[in-house]
PDB file of C-alpha atoms in Angstrom:
ATOM      1  CA  MET A   1       0.001   0.002  -0.003  1.00 67.00           C
ATOM      2  CA  HIS A   2       1.326   3.410  -0.866  1.00 84.00           C
ATOM      3  CA  ILE A   3       2.064   5.999   1.795  1.00 88.00           C
ATOM      4  CA  GLY A   4      -0.523   8.368   0.261  1.00 88.00           C
ATOM      5  CA  ARG A   5      -3.292   5.748   0.512  1.00 91.00           C
ATOM      6  CA  LYS A   6      -2.326   4.953   4.098  1.00 92.00           C
ATOM      7  CA  ALA A   7      -2.508   8.621   5.013  1.00 92.00           C
ATOM      8  CA  VAL A   8      -5.969   8.937   3.440  1.00 94.00           C
ATOM      9  CA  LEU A   9      -7.157   5.765   5.226  1.00 94.00           C
ATOM     10  CA  VAL A  10      -5.767   6.927   8.601  1.00 94.00           C
ATOM     11  CA  THR A  11      -7.297  10.373   8.144  1.00 95.00           C
ATOM     12  CA  ALA A  12     -10.674   8.858   7.229  1.00 95.00           C
ATOM     13  CA  MET A  13     -10.585   6.539  10.243  1.00 95.00           C
ATOM     14  CA  ALA A  14      -9.617   9.343  12.628  1.00 95.00           C
ATOM     15  CA  GLY A  15     -12.330  11.603  11.247  1.00 94.00           C
ATOM     16  CA  SER A  16     -14.885   8.831  11.590  1.00 95.00           C
ATOM     17  CA  LEU A  17     -13.819   8.181  15.182  1.00 94.00           C
ATOM     18  CA  LEU A  18     -13.979  11.847  16.157  1.00 93.00           C
ATOM     19  CA  GLY A  19     -17.235  12.454  14.265  1.00 92.00           C
ATOM     20  CA  GLY A  20     -18.880   9.402  15.845  1.00 91.00           C
ATOM     21  CA  GLY A  21     -17.728  10.439  19.292  1.00 89.00           C
ATOM     22  CA  ALA A  22     -19.069  13.942  18.845  1.00 89.00           C
ATOM     23  CA  LEU A  23     -22.373  12.654  17.499  1.00 88.00           C
ATOM     24  CA  GLY A  24     -22.674  10.186  20.370  1.00 86.00           C
ATOM     25  CA  ALA A  25     -21.953  12.919  22.909  1.00 85.00           C
ATOM     26  CA  VAL A  26     -24.706  15.074  21.444  1.00 83.00           C
ATOM     27  CA  ILE A  27     -27.266  12.288  21.240  1.00 84.00           C
ATOM     28  CA  PHE A  28     -26.484  10.503  24.498  1.00 81.00           C
ATOM     29  CA  GLY A  29     -25.109  13.421  26.498  1.00 78.00           C
ATOM     30  CA  ALA A  30     -26.314  14.673  29.870  1.00 68.00           C
ATOM     31  CA  GLY A  31     -28.692  17.160  28.268  1.00 69.00           C
ATOM     32  CA  SER A  32     -30.809  14.438  26.720  1.00 63.00           C
ATOM     33  CA  GLY A  33     -31.315  12.434  29.933  1.00 62.00           C
ATOM     34  CA  SER A  34     -34.275  12.941  32.212  1.00 63.00           C
ATOM     35  CA  ALA A  35     -33.128  10.827  35.162  1.00 60.00           C
ATOM     36  CA  GLN A  36     -30.991  13.612  36.586  1.00 54.00           C
ATOM     37  CA  THR A  37     -33.709  16.248  36.584  1.00 54.00           C
ATOM     38  CA  THR A  38     -35.329  17.153  39.868  1.00 58.00           C
ATOM     39  CA  SER A  39     -38.913  17.886  40.568  1.00 59.00           C
ATOM     40  CA  THR A  40     -40.776  19.270  43.564  1.00 60.00           C
ATOM     41  CA  THR A  41     -43.536  16.659  43.475  1.00 60.00           C
ATOM     42  CA  ALA A  42     -43.094  12.991  44.244  1.00 54.00           C
ATOM     43  CA  PRO A  43     -43.960  10.696  41.330  1.00 54.00           C
ATOM     44  CA  ALA A  44     -46.812   8.284  41.879  1.00 53.00           C
ATOM     45  CA  ALA A  45     -45.815   4.667  42.232  1.00 51.00           C
ATOM     46  CA  SER A  46     -47.223   2.474  39.497  1.00 54.00           C
ATOM     47  CA  ASN A  47     -47.444  -0.602  41.744  1.00 56.00           C
ATOM     48  CA  GLY A  48     -49.640   1.017  44.408  1.00 55.00           C
ATOM     49  CA  ASN A  49     -46.859   1.296  47.011  1.00 57.00           C
ATOM     50  CA  SER A  50     -46.762   5.041  47.374  1.00 55.00           C
ATOM     51  CA  THR A  51     -45.259   6.803  50.362  1.00 64.00           C
ATOM     52  CA  ALA A  52     -47.328   9.921  49.758  1.00 63.00           C
ATOM     53  CA  PRO A  53     -50.898   9.943  51.077  1.00 63.00           C
ATOM     54  CA  PRO A  54     -53.475   9.293  48.389  1.00 60.00           C
ATOM     55  CA  SER A  55     -55.475  12.224  47.131  1.00 67.00           C
ATOM     56  CA  GLY A  56     -59.262  12.235  47.219  1.00 70.00           C
ATOM     57  CA  THR A  57     -61.534  10.014  49.268  1.00 76.00           C
ATOM     58  CA  PHE A  58     -61.299   6.242  49.689  1.00 75.00           C
ATOM     59  CA  LYS A  59     -63.899   4.232  47.806  1.00 79.00           C
ATOM     60  CA  PRO A  60     -64.065   0.586  48.922  1.00 80.00           C
ATOM     61  CA  ASN A  61     -64.571  -2.257  46.463  1.00 80.00           C
ATOM     62  CA  GLU A  62     -68.049  -3.570  47.260  1.00 83.00           C
ATOM     63  CA  ASP A  63     -68.105  -6.201  44.507  1.00 85.00           C
ATOM     64  CA  PRO A  64     -69.585  -9.454  45.898  1.00 86.00           C
ATOM     65  CA  THR A  65     -66.686 -11.519  44.568  1.00 85.00           C
ATOM     66  CA  HIS A  66     -64.199  -9.215  46.287  1.00 81.00           C
ATOM     67  CA  GLU A  67     -66.179  -9.141  49.531  1.00 83.00           C
ATOM     68  CA  LYS A  68     -66.037 -12.959  49.912  1.00 85.00           C
ATOM     69  CA  GLY A  69     -62.255 -12.919  50.330  1.00 85.00           C
ATOM     70  CA  GLU A  70     -62.092  -9.998  52.763  1.00 86.00           C
ATOM     71  CA  SER A  71     -61.357 -10.353  56.455  1.00 88.00           C
ATOM     72  CA  ALA A  72     -63.669  -8.775  59.029  1.00 89.00           C
ATOM     73  CA  GLN A  73     -60.887  -6.383  60.035  1.00 91.00           C
ATOM     74  CA  ARG A  74     -60.434  -5.159  56.455  1.00 88.00           C
ATOM     75  CA  GLU A  75     -64.198  -4.690  56.013  1.00 87.00           C
ATOM     76  CA  ALA A  76     -64.314  -2.691  59.255  1.00 89.00           C
ATOM     77  CA  GLN A  77     -61.538  -0.412  57.988  1.00 87.00           C
ATOM     78  CA  GLU A  78     -63.372   0.090  54.675  1.00 85.00           C
ATOM     79  CA  ASN A  79     -66.645   0.844  56.439  1.00 85.00           C
ATOM     80  CA  ALA A  80     -64.866   3.433  58.566  1.00 85.00           C
ATOM     81  CA  GLY A  81     -63.612   5.162  55.397  1.00 81.00           C
ATOM     82  CA  GLN A  82     -60.000   4.172  56.004  1.00 83.00           C
ATOM     83  CA  VAL A  83     -57.598   2.779  53.447  1.00 83.00           C
ATOM     84  CA  PRO A  84     -57.228  -0.886  54.478  1.00 83.00           C
ATOM     85  CA  THR A  85     -53.893  -1.931  55.933  1.00 85.00           C
ATOM     86  CA  VAL A  86     -54.732  -5.612  56.388  1.00 81.00           C
ATOM     87  CA  PRO A  87     -55.420  -8.287  53.743  1.00 74.00           C
TER      88      PRO A  87
END
């Protein structure tokens, strides 16, 4: 391989490396992420295990199928308007 072709190949590879690195930094840089942003409100948990008190009023599930599996203690909490803490 001639020295001129090697120089062109090395220059192309170096340019590709630098260009790809710059493009990657722009696309995947800190400015594009949302995990590091802060907010003043706590996000709601999607699995129901929230540490923040629920908003609104509690509405118990009075479906007959659901009621069959409830304990007396849970039903008493629901009747009192409380969010049940027992199964």
